[in-house]
PDB file of C-alpha atoms in Angstrom:
ATOM      1  CA  MET A1145     123.775  -2.677 223.200  1.00  0.00           C
ATOM      2  CA  ASN A1146     121.142   0.194 221.998  1.00  0.00           C
ATOM      3  CA  VAL A1147     119.247   1.158 219.095  1.00  0.00           C
ATOM      4  CA  VAL A1148     117.844   3.899 218.317  1.00  0.00           C
ATOM      5  CA  CYS A1149     113.959   3.481 216.228  1.00  0.00           C
ATOM      6  CA  LEU A1150     112.861   6.630 214.508  1.00  0.00           C
ATOM      7  CA  ASP A1151     109.912   7.452 213.197  1.00  0.00           C
ATOM      8  CA  MET A1152     110.152   8.490 209.227  1.00  0.00           C
ATOM      9  CA  GLU A1153     107.438  10.660 208.349  1.00  0.00           C
ATOM     10  CA  GLY A1154     106.965  14.028 210.334  1.00  0.00           C
ATOM     11  CA  VAL A1155     109.731  12.626 212.156  1.00  0.00           C
ATOM     12  CA  LEU A1156     112.748  13.139 209.408  1.00  0.00           C
ATOM     13  CA  VAL A1157     110.254  13.504 206.213  1.00  0.00           C
ATOM     14  CA  PRO A1158     107.314  15.640 205.678  1.00  0.00           C
ATOM     15  CA  GLU A1159     103.759  13.619 205.997  1.00  0.00           C
ATOM     16  CA  ILE A1160     103.912  12.281 202.116  1.00  0.00           C
ATOM     17  CA  TRP A1161      99.872  11.816 202.399  1.00  0.00           C
ATOM     18  CA  ILE A1162      99.652  15.587 202.962  1.00  0.00           C
ATOM     19  CA  ALA A1163     101.985  16.849 200.325  1.00  0.00           C
ATOM     20  CA  PHE A1164      99.741  14.280 198.025  1.00  0.00           C
ATOM     21  CA  ALA A1165      96.784  15.841 198.851  1.00  0.00           C
ATOM     22  CA  GLU A1166      97.826  18.586 198.288  1.00  0.00           C
ATOM     23  CA  GLU A1167      98.995  18.259 194.984  1.00  0.00           C
ATOM     24  CA  THR A1168      95.789  16.958 194.029  1.00  0.00           C
ATOM     25  CA  GLY A1169      93.223  19.402 195.741  1.00  0.00           C
ATOM     26  CA  ILE A1170      92.153  16.227 197.446  1.00  0.00           C
ATOM     27  CA  PRO A1171      91.540  17.248 201.300  1.00  0.00           C
ATOM     28  CA  GLU A1172      89.950  13.585 202.635  1.00  0.00           C
ATOM     29  CA  LEU A1173      94.156  12.556 201.972  1.00  0.00           C
ATOM     30  CA  LYS A1174      95.732  14.839 204.395  1.00  0.00           C
ATOM     31  CA  ARG A1175      94.234  11.923 207.424  1.00  0.00           C
ATOM     32  CA  THR A1176      97.040  10.536 208.776  1.00  0.00           C
ATOM     33  CA  THR A1177      98.143   8.427 211.869  1.00  0.00           C
ATOM     34  CA  ARG A1178      97.824  11.799 213.635  1.00  0.00           C
ATOM     35  CA  ASP A1179      94.795  11.542 213.588  1.00  0.00           C
ATOM     36  CA  GLU A1180      93.744   7.615 212.809  1.00  0.00           C
ATOM     37  CA  PRO A1181      94.771   5.207 215.515  1.00  0.00           C
ATOM     38  CA  ASP A1182      93.928   1.735 213.143  1.00  0.00           C
ATOM     39  CA  TYR A1183      96.068   1.741 210.089  1.00  0.00           C
ATOM     40  CA  ASP A1184      94.634  -0.758 208.086  1.00  0.00           C
ATOM     41  CA  LYS A1185      91.525   1.153 208.160  1.00  0.00           C
ATOM     42  CA  LEU A1186      93.224   4.264 207.496  1.00  0.00           C
ATOM     43  CA  MET A1187      94.931   2.396 204.643  1.00  0.00           C
ATOM     44  CA  LYS A1188      91.390   1.209 202.988  1.00  0.00           C
ATOM     45  CA  TYR A1189      89.983   4.567 202.548  1.00  0.00           C
ATOM     46  CA  ARG A1190      93.280   5.861 201.598  1.00  0.00           C
ATOM     47  CA  LEU A1191      93.482   3.114 198.067  1.00  0.00           C
ATOM     48  CA  ASP A1192      89.108   3.819 198.050  1.00  0.00           C
ATOM     49  CA  ILE A1193      90.326   7.348 197.204  1.00  0.00           C
ATOM     50  CA  LEU A1194      92.787   6.534 194.716  1.00  0.00           C
ATOM     51  CA  LYS A1195      90.881   4.370 193.257  1.00  0.00           C
ATOM     52  CA  GLU A1196      87.431   6.862 192.871  1.00  0.00           C
ATOM     53  CA  HIS A1197      89.584   9.189 191.329  1.00  0.00           C
ATOM     54  CA  GLY A1198      91.795   6.877 188.838  1.00  0.00           C
ATOM     55  CA  LEU A1199      95.570   7.576 191.054  1.00  0.00           C
ATOM     56  CA  GLY A1200      98.108   5.050 190.848  1.00  0.00           C
ATOM     57  CA  LEU A1201     101.712   4.932 192.251  1.00  0.00           C
ATOM     58  CA  LYS A1202     103.272   6.415 189.307  1.00  0.00           C
ATOM     59  CA  GLU A1203     100.954  10.106 189.808  1.00  0.00           C
ATOM     60  CA  ILE A1204     102.364   9.190 193.980  1.00  0.00           C
ATOM     61  CA  GLN A1205     105.942   9.231 192.890  1.00  0.00           C
ATOM     62  CA  GLU A1206     105.797  11.815 190.908  1.00  0.00           C
ATOM     63  CA  THR A1207     104.845  14.176 194.149  1.00  0.00           C
ATOM     64  CA  ILE A1208     107.311  12.004 196.704  1.00  0.00           C
ATOM     65  CA  ALA A1209     110.150  13.098 193.847  1.00  0.00           C
ATOM     66  CA  LYS A1210     109.449  16.841 195.305  1.00  0.00           C
ATOM     67  CA  ILE A1211     109.460  16.093 199.202  1.00  0.00           C
ATOM     68  CA  ASP A1212     112.954  16.993 200.957  1.00  0.00           C
ATOM     69  CA  PRO A1213     113.548  15.909 204.581  1.00  0.00           C
ATOM     70  CA  ILE A1214     112.481  18.255 207.282  1.00  0.00           C
ATOM     71  CA  PRO A1215     115.417  20.810 207.632  1.00  0.00           C
ATOM     72  CA  GLY A1216     117.972  19.657 210.094  1.00  0.00           C
ATOM     73  CA  ALA A1217     117.115  16.086 209.341  1.00  0.00           C
ATOM     74  CA  LYS A1218     120.088  15.070 207.901  1.00  0.00           C
ATOM     75  CA  GLU A1219     122.325  16.227 209.988  1.00  0.00           C
ATOM     76  CA  PHE A1220     120.430  15.125 213.077  1.00  0.00           C
ATOM     77  CA  LEU A1221     120.663  11.880 211.669  1.00  0.00           C
ATOM     78  CA  ASP A1222     124.396  11.353 210.558  1.00  0.00           C
ATOM     79  CA  GLU A1223     124.621  13.131 214.243  1.00  0.00           C
ATOM     80  CA  LEU A1224     122.509  10.516 215.686  1.00  0.00           C
ATOM     81  CA  ARG A1225     124.510   7.342 213.485  1.00  0.00           C
ATOM     82  CA  SER A1226     127.943   8.208 214.354  1.00  0.00           C
ATOM     83  CA  MET A1227     126.927   7.727 218.088  1.00  0.00           C
ATOM     84  CA  THR A1228     124.562   4.770 218.103  1.00  0.00           C
ATOM     85  CA  GLN A1229     122.731   2.455 215.311  1.00  0.00           C
ATOM     86  CA  VAL A1230     119.736   3.982 214.383  1.00  0.00           C
ATOM     87  CA  ILE A1231     116.779   1.991 212.381  1.00  0.00           C
ATOM     88  CA  ILE A1232     113.808   4.270 210.671  1.00  0.00           C
ATOM     89  CA  LEU A1233     110.909   1.663 211.527  1.00  0.00           C
ATOM     90  CA  SER A1234     108.129   3.279 209.452  1.00  0.00           C
ATOM     91  CA  ASP A1235     104.496   1.883 207.968  1.00  0.00           C
ATOM     92  CA  THR A1236     105.433   3.392 204.609  1.00  0.00           C
ATOM     93  CA  PHE A1237     105.841   1.335 201.827  1.00  0.00           C
ATOM     94  CA  ASP A1238     109.344   0.713 200.173  1.00  0.00           C
ATOM     95  CA  GLN A1239     108.447   2.344 196.505  1.00  0.00           C
ATOM     96  CA  PHE A1240     107.518   5.750 198.368  1.00  0.00           C
ATOM     97  CA  ALA A1241     110.455   5.756 200.505  1.00  0.00           C
ATOM     98  CA  MET A1242     113.254   4.804 198.268  1.00  0.00           C
ATOM     99  CA  PRO A1243     114.047   8.485 197.343  1.00  0.00           C
ATOM    100  CA  LEU A1244     113.578   9.889 200.390  1.00  0.00           C
ATOM    101  CA  MET A1245     116.731   7.367 202.044  1.00  0.00           C
ATOM    102  CA  LYS A1246     118.550   8.700 198.832  1.00  0.00           C
ATOM    103  CA  LYS A1247     117.989  11.990 200.270  1.00  0.00           C
ATOM    104  CA  LEU A1248     118.779  10.901 204.062  1.00  0.00           C
ATOM    105  CA  GLY A1249     122.409   9.026 203.418  1.00  0.00           C
ATOM    106  CA  TRP A1250     121.054   5.448 202.695  1.00  0.00           C
ATOM    107  CA  PRO A1251     120.024   4.717 206.640  1.00  0.00           C
ATOM    108  CA  THR A1252     118.535   1.402 207.311  1.00  0.00           C
ATOM    109  CA  LEU A1253     114.896   1.183 206.956  1.00  0.00           C
ATOM    110  CA  PHE A1254     112.210  -1.709 208.011  1.00  0.00           C
ATOM    111  CA  CYS A1255     108.863  -0.891 206.345  1.00  0.00           C
ATOM    112  CA  ASN A1256     105.797  -2.644 203.991  1.00  0.00           C
ATOM    113  CA  THR A1257     105.496  -3.072 200.220  1.00  0.00           C
ATOM    114  CA  LEU A1258     102.542  -2.075 198.128  1.00  0.00           C
ATOM    115  CA  GLU A1259     100.713  -4.630 196.025  1.00  0.00           C
ATOM    116  CA  VAL A1260     100.326  -2.669 192.406  1.00  0.00           C
ATOM    117  CA  ALA A1261      98.586  -3.657 189.142  1.00  0.00           C
ATOM    118  CA  GLU A1262     100.342  -3.472 186.017  1.00  0.00           C
ATOM    119  CA  ASN A1263      99.068  -1.046 184.503  1.00  0.00           C
ATOM    120  CA  GLY A1264      99.871   1.460 188.151  1.00  0.00           C
ATOM    121  CA  GLU A1265      97.052   0.646 190.222  1.00  0.00           C
ATOM    122  CA  ILE A1266      97.627   0.420 193.968  1.00  0.00           C
ATOM    123  CA  THR A1267      95.457  -2.443 194.918  1.00  0.00           C
ATOM    124  CA  GLY A1268      96.964  -3.748 198.564  1.00  0.00           C
ATOM    125  CA  ILE A1269      99.033  -3.911 201.076  1.00  0.00           C
ATOM    126  CA  LYS A1270     101.827  -6.146 202.731  1.00  0.00           C
ATOM    127  CA  MET A1271     102.696  -5.471 205.706  1.00  0.00           C
ATOM    128  CA  ARG A1272     106.029  -6.501 207.201  1.00  0.00           C
ATOM    129  CA  CYS A1273     104.416  -8.487 210.293  1.00  0.00           C
ATOM    130  CA  GLU A1274     101.741  -7.723 212.569  1.00  0.00           C
ATOM    131  CA  GLN A1275     101.827  -4.180 214.797  1.00  0.00           C
ATOM    132  CA  SER A1276     105.643  -3.773 212.819  1.00  0.00           C
ATOM    133  CA  LYS A1277     107.358  -1.438 215.140  1.00  0.00           C
ATOM    134  CA  LEU A1278     106.323  -3.044 218.808  1.00  0.00           C
ATOM    135  CA  THR A1279     107.334  -6.152 217.199  1.00  0.00           C
ATOM    136  CA  THR A1280     110.477  -5.167 215.534  1.00  0.00           C
ATOM    137  CA  VAL A1281     111.391  -3.834 218.652  1.00  0.00           C
ATOM    138  CA  ARG A1282     110.331  -6.246 220.915  1.00  0.00           C
ATOM    139  CA  GLY A1283     112.217  -8.660 218.438  1.00  0.00           C
ATOM    140  CA  LEU A1284     115.283  -6.231 218.935  1.00  0.00           C
ATOM    141  CA  GLN A1285     115.176  -6.104 222.411  1.00  0.00           C
ATOM    142  CA  SER A1286     115.248 -10.273 222.320  1.00  0.00           C
ATOM    143  CA  ILE A1287     118.468  -9.980 220.900  1.00  0.00           C
ATOM    144  CA  GLY A1288     120.207  -8.396 223.388  1.00  0.00           C
ATOM    145  CA  PHE A1289     119.785  -4.540 222.544  1.00  0.00           C
ATOM    146  CA  ASP A1290     118.153  -2.431 224.565  1.00  0.00           C
ATOM    147  CA  THR A1291     115.954  -0.020 222.185  1.00  0.00           C
ATOM    148  CA  ILE A1292     114.786   4.456 222.391  1.00  0.00           C
ATOM    149  CA  ALA A1293     112.322   5.114 220.496  1.00  0.00           C
ATOM    150  CA  CYS A1294     110.770   8.273 218.768  1.00  0.00           C
ATOM    151  CA  GLY A1295     107.965   8.971 216.768  1.00  0.00           C
ATOM    152  CA  ASP A1296     104.782  11.460 216.571  1.00  0.00           C
ATOM    153  CA  SER A1297     101.613   9.442 215.990  1.00  0.00           C
ATOM    154  CA  PHE A1298      99.593   7.334 217.132  1.00  0.00           C
ATOM    155  CA  ASN A1299     101.355   4.147 215.524  1.00  0.00           C
ATOM    156  CA  ASP A1300     104.424   4.907 217.449  1.00  0.00           C
ATOM    157  CA  LEU A1301     103.104   5.155 220.889  1.00  0.00           C
ATOM    158  CA  ALA A1302     103.616   1.033 221.495  1.00  0.00           C
ATOM    159  CA  MET A1303     107.564   1.488 220.350  1.00  0.00           C
ATOM    160  CA  ILE A1304     108.151   4.802 222.595  1.00  0.00           C
ATOM    161  CA  GLN A1305     107.007   2.933 225.559  1.00  0.00           C
ATOM    162  CA  ALA A1306     108.055  -0.209 224.840  1.00  0.00           C
ATOM    163  CA  GLY A1307     112.009   1.037 225.499  1.00  0.00           C
ATOM    164  CA  LYS A1308     114.463   1.763 228.180  1.00  0.00           C
ATOM    165  CA  ALA A1309     113.654   5.476 226.323  1.00  0.00           C
ATOM    166  CA  GLY A1310     110.837   6.706 224.540  1.00  0.00           C
ATOM    167  CA  PHE A1311     110.233  10.541 222.675  1.00  0.00           C
ATOM    168  CA  LEU A1312     107.286  12.732 220.736  1.00  0.00           C
ATOM    169  CA  PHE A1313     108.707  14.422 218.213  1.00  0.00           C
ATOM    170  CA  LYS A1314     106.786  16.930 216.768  1.00  0.00           C
ATOM    171  CA  SER A1315     103.826  15.720 217.733  1.00  0.00           C
ATOM    172  CA  THR A1316     100.001  16.873 217.940  1.00  0.00           C
ATOM    173  CA  GLU A1317      98.892  18.641 220.842  1.00  0.00           C
ATOM    174  CA  GLN A1318      96.033  15.981 221.260  1.00  0.00           C
ATOM    175  CA  ILE A1319      98.886  13.099 221.648  1.00  0.00           C
ATOM    176  CA  LYS A1320     100.743  15.478 223.755  1.00  0.00           C
ATOM    177  CA  ARG A1321      97.911  16.001 226.289  1.00  0.00           C
ATOM    178  CA  ASP A1322      97.023  12.752 226.405  1.00  0.00           C
ATOM    179  CA  TYR A1323     100.249  10.900 226.793  1.00  0.00           C
ATOM    180  CA  PRO A1324     101.952  13.925 229.020  1.00  0.00           C
ATOM    181  CA  GLN A1325     104.563  11.247 230.785  1.00  0.00           C
ATOM    182  CA  ILE A1326     106.272  11.789 227.528  1.00  0.00           C
ATOM    183  CA  PRO A1327     108.909  13.708 226.635  1.00  0.00           C
ATOM    184  CA  ALA A1328     107.812  15.713 223.755  1.00  0.00           C
ATOM    185  CA  PHE A1329     110.569  18.229 221.549  1.00  0.00           C
ATOM    186  CA  GLU A1330     110.588  20.251 218.865  1.00  0.00           C
ATOM    187  CA  GLU A1331     113.468  20.528 217.710  1.00  0.00           C
ATOM    188  CA  TYR A1332     116.346  18.594 216.640  1.00  0.00           C
ATOM    189  CA  GLY A1333     118.821  19.854 219.566  1.00  0.00           C
ATOM    190  CA  GLU A1334     116.564  19.280 222.170  1.00  0.00           C
ATOM    191  CA  LEU A1335     116.134  15.563 220.437  1.00  0.00           C
ATOM    192  CA  LEU A1336     119.575  15.012 220.450  1.00  0.00           C
ATOM    193  CA  ALA A1337     120.597  16.095 223.555  1.00  0.00           C
ATOM    194  CA  ALA A1338     118.146  13.783 225.006  1.00  0.00           C
ATOM    195  CA  ILE A1339     118.825  10.312 223.351  1.00  0.00           C
ATOM    196  CA  LYS A1340     122.069  10.839 224.396  1.00  0.00           C
ATOM    197  CA  ASP A1341     121.819  11.490 227.931  1.00  0.00           C
ATOM    198  CA  ALA A1342     119.628   7.894 227.138  1.00  0.00           C
ATOM    199  CA  LEU A1343     122.526   6.374 225.660  1.00  0.00           C
ATOM    200  CA  GLN A1344     124.731   6.591 229.001  1.00  0.00           C
ATOM    201  CA  PRO A1345     125.041   3.551 230.759  1.00  0.00           C
ATOM    202  CA  GLN A1346     123.810   4.874 234.203  1.00  0.00           C
ATOM    203  CA  LYS A1347     120.345   5.290 232.504  1.00  0.00           C
ATOM    204  CA  ASN A1348     120.084   1.567 232.037  1.00  0.00           C
ATOM    205  CA  LYS A1349     117.598  -0.493 233.822  1.00  0.00           C
TER     206      LYS A1349
END
């Protein structure tokens, strides 16, 4: 049994924090997991900036409402889901992701949750588990699944390298240079073809 594990931001939808940075004119919020491997450090940095500017969940959700999936993403996802099981593994949060899941046709999503005060201030994060993407992939493998993973950032590398096949998609030049052994693609058609190939029984090891 195969299951494909996809990152969300950068692979299926634009980066939420970059869109919010552009909306608010706060360039510091453009920093993402492509730039900072330590997710806890990155989120503390983001929450400090939000607090400094008096911004909360409402403002971020207003930006998210304007975000559409990357062109071709839904069609890619629909085709992939017709062939195999697919789970989106993301370090984003329920409160951010649900409008985007609707636009993608409600695929299965495993992500995290924000801690939000009554006044809308984001006070903290509740991670689903430690090293959530790798832990989930390992859990799927422990119950008999072969995993194929795809992502674009530092926090995707562990799950990409842990399965029977893994791919970079729309990643940075630096990550592609640092991990030349991972096939890298820029177009959904190329990625779909690579996943189809990995799904073939003769590819099992």
